[in-house]
mmCIF file of C-alpha atoms in Angstrom:
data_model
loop_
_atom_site.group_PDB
_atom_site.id
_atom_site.type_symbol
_atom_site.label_atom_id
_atom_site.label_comp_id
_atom_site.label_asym_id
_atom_site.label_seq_id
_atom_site.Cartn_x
_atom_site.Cartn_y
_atom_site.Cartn_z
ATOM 1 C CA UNK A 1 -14.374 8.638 -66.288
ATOM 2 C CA UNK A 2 -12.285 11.312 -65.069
ATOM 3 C CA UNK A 3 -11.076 9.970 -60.957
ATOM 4 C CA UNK A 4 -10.250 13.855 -60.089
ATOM 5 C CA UNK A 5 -13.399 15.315 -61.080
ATOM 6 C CA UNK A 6 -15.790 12.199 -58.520
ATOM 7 C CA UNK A 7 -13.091 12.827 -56.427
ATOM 8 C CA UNK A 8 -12.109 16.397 -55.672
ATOM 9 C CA UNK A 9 -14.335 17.998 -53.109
ATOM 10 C CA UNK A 10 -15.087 15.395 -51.465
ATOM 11 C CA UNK A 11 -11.255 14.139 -50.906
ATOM 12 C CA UNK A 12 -10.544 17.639 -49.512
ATOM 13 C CA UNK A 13 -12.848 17.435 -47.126
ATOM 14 C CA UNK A 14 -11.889 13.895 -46.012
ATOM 15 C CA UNK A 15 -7.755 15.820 -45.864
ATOM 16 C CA UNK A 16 -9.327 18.431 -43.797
ATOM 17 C CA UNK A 17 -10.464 16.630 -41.359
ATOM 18 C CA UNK A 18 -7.780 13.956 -41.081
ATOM 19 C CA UNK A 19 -5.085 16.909 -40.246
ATOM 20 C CA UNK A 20 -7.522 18.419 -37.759
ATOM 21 C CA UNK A 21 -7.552 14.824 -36.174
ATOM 22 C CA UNK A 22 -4.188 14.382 -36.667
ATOM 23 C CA UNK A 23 -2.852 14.753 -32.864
ATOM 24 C CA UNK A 24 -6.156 12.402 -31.539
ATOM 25 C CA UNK A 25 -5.020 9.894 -34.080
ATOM 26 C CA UNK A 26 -1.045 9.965 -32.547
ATOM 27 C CA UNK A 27 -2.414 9.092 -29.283
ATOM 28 C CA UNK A 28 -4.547 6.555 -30.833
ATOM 29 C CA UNK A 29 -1.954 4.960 -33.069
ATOM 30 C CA UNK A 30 0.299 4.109 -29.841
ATOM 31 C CA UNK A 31 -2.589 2.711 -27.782
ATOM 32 C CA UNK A 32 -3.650 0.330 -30.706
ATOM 33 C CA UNK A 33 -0.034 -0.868 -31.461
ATOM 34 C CA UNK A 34 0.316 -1.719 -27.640
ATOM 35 C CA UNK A 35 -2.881 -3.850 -27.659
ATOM 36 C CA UNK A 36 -3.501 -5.216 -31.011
ATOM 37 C CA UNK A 37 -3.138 -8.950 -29.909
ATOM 38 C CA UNK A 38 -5.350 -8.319 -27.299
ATOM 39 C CA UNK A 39 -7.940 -7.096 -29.514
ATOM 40 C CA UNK A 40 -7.601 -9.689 -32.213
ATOM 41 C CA UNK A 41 -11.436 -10.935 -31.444
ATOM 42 C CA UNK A 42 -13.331 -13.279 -29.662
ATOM 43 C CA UNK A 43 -12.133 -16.742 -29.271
ATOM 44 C CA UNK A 44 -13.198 -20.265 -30.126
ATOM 45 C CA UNK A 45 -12.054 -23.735 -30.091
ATOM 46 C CA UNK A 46 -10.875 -25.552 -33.782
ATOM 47 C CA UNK A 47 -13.352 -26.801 -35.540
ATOM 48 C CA UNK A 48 -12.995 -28.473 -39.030
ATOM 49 C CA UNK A 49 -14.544 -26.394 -41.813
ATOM 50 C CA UNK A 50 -13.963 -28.649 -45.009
ATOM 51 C CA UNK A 51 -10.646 -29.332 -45.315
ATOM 52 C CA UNK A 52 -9.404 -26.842 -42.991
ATOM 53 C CA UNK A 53 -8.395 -27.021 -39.078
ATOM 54 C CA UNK A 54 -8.881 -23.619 -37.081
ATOM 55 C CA UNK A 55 -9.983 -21.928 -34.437
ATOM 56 C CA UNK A 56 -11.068 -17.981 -33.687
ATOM 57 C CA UNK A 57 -9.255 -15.801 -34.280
ATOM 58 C CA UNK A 58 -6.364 -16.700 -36.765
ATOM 59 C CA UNK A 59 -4.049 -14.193 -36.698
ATOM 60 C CA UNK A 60 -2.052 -13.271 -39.557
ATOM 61 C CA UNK A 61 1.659 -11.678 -38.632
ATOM 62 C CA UNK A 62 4.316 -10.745 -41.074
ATOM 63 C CA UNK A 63 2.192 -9.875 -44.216
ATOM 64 C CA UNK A 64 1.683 -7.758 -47.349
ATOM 65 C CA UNK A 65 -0.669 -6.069 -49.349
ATOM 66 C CA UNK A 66 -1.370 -3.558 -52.349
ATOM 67 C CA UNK A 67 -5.025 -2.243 -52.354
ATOM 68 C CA UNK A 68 -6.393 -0.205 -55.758
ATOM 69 C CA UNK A 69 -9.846 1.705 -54.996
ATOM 70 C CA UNK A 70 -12.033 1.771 -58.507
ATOM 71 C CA UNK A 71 -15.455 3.593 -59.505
ATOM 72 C CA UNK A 72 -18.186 1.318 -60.879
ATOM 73 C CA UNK A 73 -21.139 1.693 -61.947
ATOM 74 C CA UNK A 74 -23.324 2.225 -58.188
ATOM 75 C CA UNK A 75 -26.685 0.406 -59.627
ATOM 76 C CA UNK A 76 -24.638 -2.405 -61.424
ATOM 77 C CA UNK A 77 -22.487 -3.106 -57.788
ATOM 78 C CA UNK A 78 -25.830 -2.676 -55.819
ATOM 79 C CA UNK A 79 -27.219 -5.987 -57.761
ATOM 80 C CA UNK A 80 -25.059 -7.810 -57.173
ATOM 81 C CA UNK A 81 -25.444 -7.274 -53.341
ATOM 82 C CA UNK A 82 -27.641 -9.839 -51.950
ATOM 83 C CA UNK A 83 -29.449 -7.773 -48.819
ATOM 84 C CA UNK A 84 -30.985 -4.625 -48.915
ATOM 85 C CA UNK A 85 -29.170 -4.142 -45.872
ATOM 86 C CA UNK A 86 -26.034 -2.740 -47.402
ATOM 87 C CA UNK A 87 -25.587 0.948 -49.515
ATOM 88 C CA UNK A 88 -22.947 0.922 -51.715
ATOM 89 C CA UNK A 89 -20.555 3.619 -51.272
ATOM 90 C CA UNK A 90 -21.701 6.466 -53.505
ATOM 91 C CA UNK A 91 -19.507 8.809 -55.691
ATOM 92 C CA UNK A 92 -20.737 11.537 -57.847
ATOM 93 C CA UNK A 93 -22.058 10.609 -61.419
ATOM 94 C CA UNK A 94 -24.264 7.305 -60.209
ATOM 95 C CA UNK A 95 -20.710 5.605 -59.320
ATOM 96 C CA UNK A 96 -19.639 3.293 -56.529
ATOM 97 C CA UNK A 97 -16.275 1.691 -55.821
ATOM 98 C CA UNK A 98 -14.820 -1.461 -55.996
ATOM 99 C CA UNK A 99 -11.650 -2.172 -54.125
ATOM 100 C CA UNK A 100 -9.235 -4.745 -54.878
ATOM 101 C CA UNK A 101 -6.870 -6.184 -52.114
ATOM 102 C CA UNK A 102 -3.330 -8.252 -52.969
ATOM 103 C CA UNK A 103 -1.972 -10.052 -49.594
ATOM 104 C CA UNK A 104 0.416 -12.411 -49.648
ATOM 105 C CA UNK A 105 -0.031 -14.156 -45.968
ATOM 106 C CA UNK A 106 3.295 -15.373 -44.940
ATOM 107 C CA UNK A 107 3.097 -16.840 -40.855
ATOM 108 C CA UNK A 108 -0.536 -17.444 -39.678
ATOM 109 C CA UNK A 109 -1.473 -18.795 -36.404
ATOM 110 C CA UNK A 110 -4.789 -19.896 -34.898
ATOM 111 C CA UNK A 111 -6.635 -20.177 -31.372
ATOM 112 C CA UNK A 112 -5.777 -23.730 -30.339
ATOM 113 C CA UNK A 113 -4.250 -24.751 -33.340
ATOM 114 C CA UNK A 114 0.075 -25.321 -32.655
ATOM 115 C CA UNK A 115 2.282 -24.187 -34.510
ATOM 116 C CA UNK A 116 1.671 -22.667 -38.521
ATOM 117 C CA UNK A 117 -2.093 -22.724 -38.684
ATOM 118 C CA UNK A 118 -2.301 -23.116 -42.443
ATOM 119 C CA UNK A 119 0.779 -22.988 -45.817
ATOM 120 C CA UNK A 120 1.586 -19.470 -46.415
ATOM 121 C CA UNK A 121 -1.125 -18.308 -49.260
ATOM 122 C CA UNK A 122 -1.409 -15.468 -51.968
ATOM 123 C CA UNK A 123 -5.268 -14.349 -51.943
ATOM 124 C CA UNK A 124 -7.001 -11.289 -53.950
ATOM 125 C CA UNK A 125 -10.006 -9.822 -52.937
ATOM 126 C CA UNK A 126 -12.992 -7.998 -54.863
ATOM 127 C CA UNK A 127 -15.029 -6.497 -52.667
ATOM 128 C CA UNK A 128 -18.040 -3.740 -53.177
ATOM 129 C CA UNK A 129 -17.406 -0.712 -50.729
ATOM 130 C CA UNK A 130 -20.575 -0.447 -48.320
ATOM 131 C CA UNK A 131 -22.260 0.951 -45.704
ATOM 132 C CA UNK A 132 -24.796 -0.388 -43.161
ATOM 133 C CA UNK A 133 -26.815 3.301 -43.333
ATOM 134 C CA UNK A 134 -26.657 5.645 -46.589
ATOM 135 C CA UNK A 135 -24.194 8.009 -46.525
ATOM 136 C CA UNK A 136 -23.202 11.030 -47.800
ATOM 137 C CA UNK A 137 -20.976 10.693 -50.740
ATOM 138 C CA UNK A 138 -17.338 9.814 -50.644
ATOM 139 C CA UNK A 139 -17.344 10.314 -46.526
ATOM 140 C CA UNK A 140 -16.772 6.444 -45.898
ATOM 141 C CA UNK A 141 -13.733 6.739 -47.725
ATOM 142 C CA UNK A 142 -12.241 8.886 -44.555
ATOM 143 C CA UNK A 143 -11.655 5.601 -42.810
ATOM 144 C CA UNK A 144 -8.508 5.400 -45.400
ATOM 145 C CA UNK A 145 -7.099 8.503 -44.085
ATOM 146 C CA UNK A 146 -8.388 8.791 -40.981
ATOM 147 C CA UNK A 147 -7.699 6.046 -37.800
ATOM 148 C CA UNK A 148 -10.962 4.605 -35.693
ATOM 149 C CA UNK A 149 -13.225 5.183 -38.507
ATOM 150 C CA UNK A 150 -14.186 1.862 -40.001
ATOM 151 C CA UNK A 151 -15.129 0.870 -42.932
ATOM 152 C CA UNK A 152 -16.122 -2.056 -44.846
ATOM 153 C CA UNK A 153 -16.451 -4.181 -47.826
ATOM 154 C CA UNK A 154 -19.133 -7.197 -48.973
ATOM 155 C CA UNK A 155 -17.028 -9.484 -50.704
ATOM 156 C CA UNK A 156 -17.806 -10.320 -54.192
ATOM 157 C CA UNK A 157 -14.695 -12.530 -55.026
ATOM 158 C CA UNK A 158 -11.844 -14.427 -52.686
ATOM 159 C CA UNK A 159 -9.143 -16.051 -54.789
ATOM 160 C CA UNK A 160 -6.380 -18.009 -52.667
ATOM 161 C CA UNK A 161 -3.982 -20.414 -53.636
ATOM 162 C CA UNK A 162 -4.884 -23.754 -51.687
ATOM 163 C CA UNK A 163 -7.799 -26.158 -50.708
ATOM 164 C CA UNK A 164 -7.261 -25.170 -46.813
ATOM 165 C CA UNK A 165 -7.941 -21.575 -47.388
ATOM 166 C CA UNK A 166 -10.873 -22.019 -49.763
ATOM 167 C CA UNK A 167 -12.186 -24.280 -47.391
ATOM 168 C CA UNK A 168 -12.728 -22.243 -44.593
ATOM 169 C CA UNK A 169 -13.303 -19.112 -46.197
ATOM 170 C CA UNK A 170 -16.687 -20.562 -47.457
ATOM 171 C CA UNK A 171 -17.581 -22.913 -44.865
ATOM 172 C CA UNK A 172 -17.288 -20.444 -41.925
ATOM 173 C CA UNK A 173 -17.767 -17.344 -43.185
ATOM 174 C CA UNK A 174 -19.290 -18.129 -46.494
ATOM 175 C CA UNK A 175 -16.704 -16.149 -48.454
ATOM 176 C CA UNK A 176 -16.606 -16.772 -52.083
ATOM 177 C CA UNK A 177 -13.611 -18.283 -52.293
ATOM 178 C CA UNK A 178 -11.801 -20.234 -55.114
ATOM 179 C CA UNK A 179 -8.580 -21.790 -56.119
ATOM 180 C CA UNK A 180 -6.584 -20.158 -58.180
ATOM 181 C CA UNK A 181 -2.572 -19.055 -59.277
ATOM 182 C CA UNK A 182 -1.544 -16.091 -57.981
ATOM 183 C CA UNK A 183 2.265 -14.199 -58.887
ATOM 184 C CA UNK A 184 3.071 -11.303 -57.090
ATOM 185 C CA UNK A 185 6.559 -9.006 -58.541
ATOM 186 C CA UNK A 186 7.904 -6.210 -56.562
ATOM 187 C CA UNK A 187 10.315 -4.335 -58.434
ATOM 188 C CA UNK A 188 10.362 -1.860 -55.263
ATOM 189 C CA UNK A 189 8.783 0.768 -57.565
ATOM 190 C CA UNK A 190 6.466 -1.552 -58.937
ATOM 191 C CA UNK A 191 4.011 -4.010 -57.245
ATOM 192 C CA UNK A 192 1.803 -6.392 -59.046
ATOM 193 C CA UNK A 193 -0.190 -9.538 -58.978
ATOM 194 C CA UNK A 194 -1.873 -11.457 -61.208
ATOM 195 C CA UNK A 195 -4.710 -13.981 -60.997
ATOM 196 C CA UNK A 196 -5.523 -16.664 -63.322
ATOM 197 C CA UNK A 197 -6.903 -19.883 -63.505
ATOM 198 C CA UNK A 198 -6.521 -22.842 -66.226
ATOM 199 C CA UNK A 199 -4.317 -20.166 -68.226
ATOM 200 C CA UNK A 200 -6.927 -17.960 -68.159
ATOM 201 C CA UNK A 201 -6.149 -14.304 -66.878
ATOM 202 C CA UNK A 202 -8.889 -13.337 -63.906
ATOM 203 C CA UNK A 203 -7.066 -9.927 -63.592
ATOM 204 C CA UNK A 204 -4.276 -7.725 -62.830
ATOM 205 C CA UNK A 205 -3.349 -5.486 -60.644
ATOM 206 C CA UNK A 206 -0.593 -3.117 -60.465
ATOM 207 C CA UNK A 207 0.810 -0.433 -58.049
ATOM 208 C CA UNK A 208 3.676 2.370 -57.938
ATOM 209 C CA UNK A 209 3.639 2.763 -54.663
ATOM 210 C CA UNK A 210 4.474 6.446 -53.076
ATOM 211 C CA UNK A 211 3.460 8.067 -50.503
ATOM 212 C CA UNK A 212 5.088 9.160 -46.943
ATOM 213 C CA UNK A 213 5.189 6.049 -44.927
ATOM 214 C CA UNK A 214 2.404 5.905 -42.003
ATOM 215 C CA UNK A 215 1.643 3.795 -39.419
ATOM 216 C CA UNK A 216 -1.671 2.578 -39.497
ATOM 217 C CA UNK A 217 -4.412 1.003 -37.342
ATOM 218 C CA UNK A 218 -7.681 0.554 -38.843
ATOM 219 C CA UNK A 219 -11.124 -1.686 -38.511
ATOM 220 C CA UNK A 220 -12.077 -3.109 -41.662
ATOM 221 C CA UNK A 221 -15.296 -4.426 -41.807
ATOM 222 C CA UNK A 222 -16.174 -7.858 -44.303
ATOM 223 C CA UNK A 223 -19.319 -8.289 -45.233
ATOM 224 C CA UNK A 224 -20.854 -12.080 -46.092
ATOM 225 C CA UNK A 225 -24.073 -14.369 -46.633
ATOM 226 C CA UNK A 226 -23.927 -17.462 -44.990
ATOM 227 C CA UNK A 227 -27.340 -20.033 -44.595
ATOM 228 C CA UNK A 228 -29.476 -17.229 -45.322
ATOM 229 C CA UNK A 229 -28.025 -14.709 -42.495
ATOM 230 C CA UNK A 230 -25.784 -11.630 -43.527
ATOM 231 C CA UNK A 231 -22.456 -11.632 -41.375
ATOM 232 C CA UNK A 232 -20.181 -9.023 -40.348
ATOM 233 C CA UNK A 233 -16.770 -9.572 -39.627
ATOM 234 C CA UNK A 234 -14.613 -6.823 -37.921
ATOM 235 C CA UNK A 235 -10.620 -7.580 -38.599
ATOM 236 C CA UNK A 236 -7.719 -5.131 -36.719
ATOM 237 C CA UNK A 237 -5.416 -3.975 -39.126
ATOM 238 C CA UNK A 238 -1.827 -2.393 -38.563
ATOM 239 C CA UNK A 239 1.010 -2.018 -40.691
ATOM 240 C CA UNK A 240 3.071 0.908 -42.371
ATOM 241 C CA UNK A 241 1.004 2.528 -45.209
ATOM 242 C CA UNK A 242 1.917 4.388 -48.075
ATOM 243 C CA UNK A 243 -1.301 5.555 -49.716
ATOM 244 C CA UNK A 244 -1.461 7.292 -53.069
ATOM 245 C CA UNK A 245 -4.562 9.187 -54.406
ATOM 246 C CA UNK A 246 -5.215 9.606 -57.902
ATOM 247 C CA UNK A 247 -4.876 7.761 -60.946
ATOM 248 C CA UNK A 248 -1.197 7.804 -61.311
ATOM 249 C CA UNK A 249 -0.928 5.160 -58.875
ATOM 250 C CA UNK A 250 -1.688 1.902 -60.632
ATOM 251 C CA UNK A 251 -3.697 -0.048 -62.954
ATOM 252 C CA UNK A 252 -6.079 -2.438 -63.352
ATOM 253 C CA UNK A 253 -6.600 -5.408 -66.113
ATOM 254 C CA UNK A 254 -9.249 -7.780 -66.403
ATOM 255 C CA UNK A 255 -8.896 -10.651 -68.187
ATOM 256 C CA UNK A 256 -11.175 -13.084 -70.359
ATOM 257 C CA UNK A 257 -11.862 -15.143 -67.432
ATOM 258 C CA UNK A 258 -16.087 -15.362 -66.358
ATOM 259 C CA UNK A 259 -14.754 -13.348 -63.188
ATOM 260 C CA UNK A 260 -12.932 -10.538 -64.996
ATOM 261 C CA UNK A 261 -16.545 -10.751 -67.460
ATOM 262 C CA UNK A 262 -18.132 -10.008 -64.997
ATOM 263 C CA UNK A 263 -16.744 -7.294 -63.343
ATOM 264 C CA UNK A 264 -16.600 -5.501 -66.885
ATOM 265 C CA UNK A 265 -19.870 -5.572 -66.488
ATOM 266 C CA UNK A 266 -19.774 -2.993 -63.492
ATOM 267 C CA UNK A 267 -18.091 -0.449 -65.692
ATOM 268 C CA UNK A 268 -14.968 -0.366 -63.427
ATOM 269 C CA UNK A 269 -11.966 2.492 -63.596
ATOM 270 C CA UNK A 270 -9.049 0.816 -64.796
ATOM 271 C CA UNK A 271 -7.282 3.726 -63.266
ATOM 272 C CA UNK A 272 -7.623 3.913 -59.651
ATOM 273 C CA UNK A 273 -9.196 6.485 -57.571
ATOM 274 C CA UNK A 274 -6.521 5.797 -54.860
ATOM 275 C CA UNK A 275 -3.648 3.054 -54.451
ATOM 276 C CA UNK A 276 -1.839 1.624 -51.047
ATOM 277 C CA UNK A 277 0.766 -0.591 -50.256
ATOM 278 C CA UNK A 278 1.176 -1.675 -46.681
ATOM 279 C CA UNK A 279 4.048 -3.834 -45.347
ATOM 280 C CA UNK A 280 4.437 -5.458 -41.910
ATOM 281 C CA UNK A 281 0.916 -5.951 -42.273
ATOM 282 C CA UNK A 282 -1.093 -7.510 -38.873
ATOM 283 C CA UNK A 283 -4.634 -8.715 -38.846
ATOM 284 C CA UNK A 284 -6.835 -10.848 -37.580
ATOM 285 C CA UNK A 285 -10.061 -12.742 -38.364
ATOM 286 C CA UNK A 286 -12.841 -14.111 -35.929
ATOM 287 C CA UNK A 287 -15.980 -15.602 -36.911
ATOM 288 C CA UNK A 288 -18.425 -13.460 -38.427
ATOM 289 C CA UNK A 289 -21.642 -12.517 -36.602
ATOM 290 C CA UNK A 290 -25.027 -12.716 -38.114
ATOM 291 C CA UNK A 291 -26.672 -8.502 -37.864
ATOM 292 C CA UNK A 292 -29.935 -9.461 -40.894
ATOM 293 C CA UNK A 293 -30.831 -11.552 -43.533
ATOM 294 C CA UNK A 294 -29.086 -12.378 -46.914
ATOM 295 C CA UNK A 295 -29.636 -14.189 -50.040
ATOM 296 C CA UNK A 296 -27.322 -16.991 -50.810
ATOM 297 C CA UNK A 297 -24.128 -15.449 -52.692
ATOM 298 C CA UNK A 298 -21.735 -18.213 -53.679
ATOM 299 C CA UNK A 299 -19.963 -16.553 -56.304
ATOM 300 C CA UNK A 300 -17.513 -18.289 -58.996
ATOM 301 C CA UNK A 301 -16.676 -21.813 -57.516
ATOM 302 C CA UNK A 302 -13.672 -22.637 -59.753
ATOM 303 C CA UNK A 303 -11.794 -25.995 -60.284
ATOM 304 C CA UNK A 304 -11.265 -28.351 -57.587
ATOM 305 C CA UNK A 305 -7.812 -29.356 -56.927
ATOM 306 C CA UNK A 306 -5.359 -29.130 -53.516
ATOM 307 C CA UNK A 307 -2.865 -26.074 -54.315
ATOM 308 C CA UNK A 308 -2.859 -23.179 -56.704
ATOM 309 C CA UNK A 309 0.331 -21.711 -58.011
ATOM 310 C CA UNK A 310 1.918 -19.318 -55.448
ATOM 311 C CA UNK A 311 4.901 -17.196 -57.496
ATOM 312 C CA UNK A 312 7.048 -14.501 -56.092
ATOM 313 C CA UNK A 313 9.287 -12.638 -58.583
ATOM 314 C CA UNK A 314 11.799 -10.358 -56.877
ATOM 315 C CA UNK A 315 13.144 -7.760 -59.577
ATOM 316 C CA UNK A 316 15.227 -9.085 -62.221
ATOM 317 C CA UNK A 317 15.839 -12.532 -60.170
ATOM 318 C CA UNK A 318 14.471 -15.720 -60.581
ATOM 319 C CA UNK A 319 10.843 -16.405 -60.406
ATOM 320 C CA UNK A 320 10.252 -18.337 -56.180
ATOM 321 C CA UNK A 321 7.832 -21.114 -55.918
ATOM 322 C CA UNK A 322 6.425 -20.020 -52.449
ATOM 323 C CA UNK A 323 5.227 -23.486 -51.864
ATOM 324 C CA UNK A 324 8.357 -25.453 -52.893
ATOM 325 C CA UNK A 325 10.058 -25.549 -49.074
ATOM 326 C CA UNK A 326 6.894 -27.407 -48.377
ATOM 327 C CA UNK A 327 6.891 -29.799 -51.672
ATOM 328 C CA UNK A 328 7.488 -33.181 -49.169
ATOM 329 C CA UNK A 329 3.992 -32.631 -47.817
ATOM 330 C CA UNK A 330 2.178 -30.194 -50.767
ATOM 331 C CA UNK A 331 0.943 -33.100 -52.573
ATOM 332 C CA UNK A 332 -2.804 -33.526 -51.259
ATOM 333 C CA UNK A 333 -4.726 -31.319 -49.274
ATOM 334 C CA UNK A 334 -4.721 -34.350 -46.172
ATOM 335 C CA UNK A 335 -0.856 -33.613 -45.733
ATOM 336 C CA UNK A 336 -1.098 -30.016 -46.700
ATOM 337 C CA UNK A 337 -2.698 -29.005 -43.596
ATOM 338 C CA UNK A 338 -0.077 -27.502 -41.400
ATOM 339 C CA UNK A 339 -2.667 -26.856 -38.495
ATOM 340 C CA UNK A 340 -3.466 -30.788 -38.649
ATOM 341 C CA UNK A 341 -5.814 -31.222 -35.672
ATOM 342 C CA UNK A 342 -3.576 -33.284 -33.193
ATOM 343 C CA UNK A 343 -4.221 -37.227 -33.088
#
């Protein structure tokens, strides 16, 4: 499937207006750098969901991410949504896009909780691009390029690398989350992760990042079912952007995993349509809110166990266990809870 060809018009359109709001967006970029912790969401008290010990919003400072945009195939992606609801995100040809997000959350903190909320975690997201209306094709995409438009994803998979996170993915927001290992190397000119589980490769994901370095503020919508009610979740995002379009910029491999089966199954690029890497990435996550109904969408559930492997390979340098500084309490998910509720 040729990326340029689904691409083309509609990308220069999407450019065209981005440099005609280009001044608006300035203004706007300032404004939402001065109040992006005041805008982090509504607040509420910790609860315990599972395992985990948090409150709204957790707020997630000094973070990564590399973000690939694929097509699919639009009727296979709009199956596996489980409202009527949502409109996947239409290209030309009968495709939709897939995106698939890398973070690796390093210092998280949470309303009410003191101190590190939860272990620093490596997570990968699947997600099927949406919309709550049709739209024309391609326009959602502007929200990449252009700041205050949102735009939004309903996740299809969530691995993470611990219990805590798994936990209260699925229990509060109903995320379809599951333990896995994650390793992430950055060769500067390079960026990749890969998921597995049991020795099994999930996928892989790799980006060359390039790209004039931006500032960004953006809403990113995540879309969920949880007890029979679709949520919405609307996370702040700011950080320095380099975004790449067209299939130069990356890769993606999916492995023999059920998970990488299935998203075979959707026909998706293995070149992307557009690639980003972000750094000094800011967000924050409140509690979704309910706005129609859903089917139930649990997604893979995975093994059960306390911690996933969390790797960081620098370069040539040796491989970092990201969860090794913590090894004196990483034993069982009781002790691994940083955000322990007090008492």
């Amino acid at each position: 499937m040729d990326n340029r060809r689904l691409l083309g018009p509609g990308l220069l359109a999407v450019g065209v207006t981005a440099a005609a709001l280009a001044t608006v967006a300035d203004v706007a970029l300032k404004r939402s750098a001065a109040r992006f912790y005041q805008r982090t969401g509504p607040r509420a008290e910790p609860a315990h969901y599972g395992s985990a010990w948090a409150g709204s919003p957790t707020v997630y400072h000094r973070c990564e991410a590399s973000q690939t945009l694929h097509s699919a195939r639009q009727d296979a992606v709009r199956e596996l949504l489980p409202t009527e609801e949502l409109h996947p995100v239409r290209l030309p040809g009968g495709r939709g896009v897939v995106v698939v997000s890398a973070f690796r959350w390093d210092e998280v903190t949470s309303n009410g909780v003191t101190g590190r909320a939860v272990l620093p975690y490596g997570e990968v997201m699947v997600g099927a691009m949406v919309t709550r209306r049709p739209a024309p094709p391609v326009l959602p995409l502007a929200g990449l390029v252009v700041p205050g438009l949102p735009y939004g994803a309903f996740v299809l998979h969530l691995p993470v690398t611990h219990r805590q996170a798994r936990d209260g993915g699925r229990v509060a927001w109903g995320y379809p989350k599951f333990i896995a290992d994650i390793e992430f190397e950055d060769s500067i000119e390079t960026v990749s992760c890969t998921v597995s589980e049991g020795g099994q490769q999930v996928l892989r994901q790799t980006v060359h990042p390039a790209g004039k370095p931006t500032v960004i503020s953006e809403s990113f919508v995540l879309y969920s079912s949880l007890d029979g009610e679709l949520l919405a979740e609307h996370s702040p995002l700011y950080g320095i952007s380099c975004l790449r379009l067209g299939p130069g910029g990356g890769r993606l491999e999916l492995g023999e995993h059920p998970v990488g089966l299935e998203l075979r199954r959707l026909d998706i690029s293995l070149q992307p349509l557009a690639t980003r890497r972000v750094v000094d990435l800011r967000t924050a996550l409140s509690l979704g809110h309910p706005i129609g109904s859903a089917r139930e969408y649990v997604g893979y559930i995975g093994q059960d166990r306390d911690l996933g492997r969390y790797i960081v390979r620098y370069g040539g340098a040796e491989p970092i266990d990201m969860y090794a500084p913590f090894a004196p309490t990483a034993g069982s998910a009781a002790t691994a809870r940083a955000g322990t509720e007090p008492g």
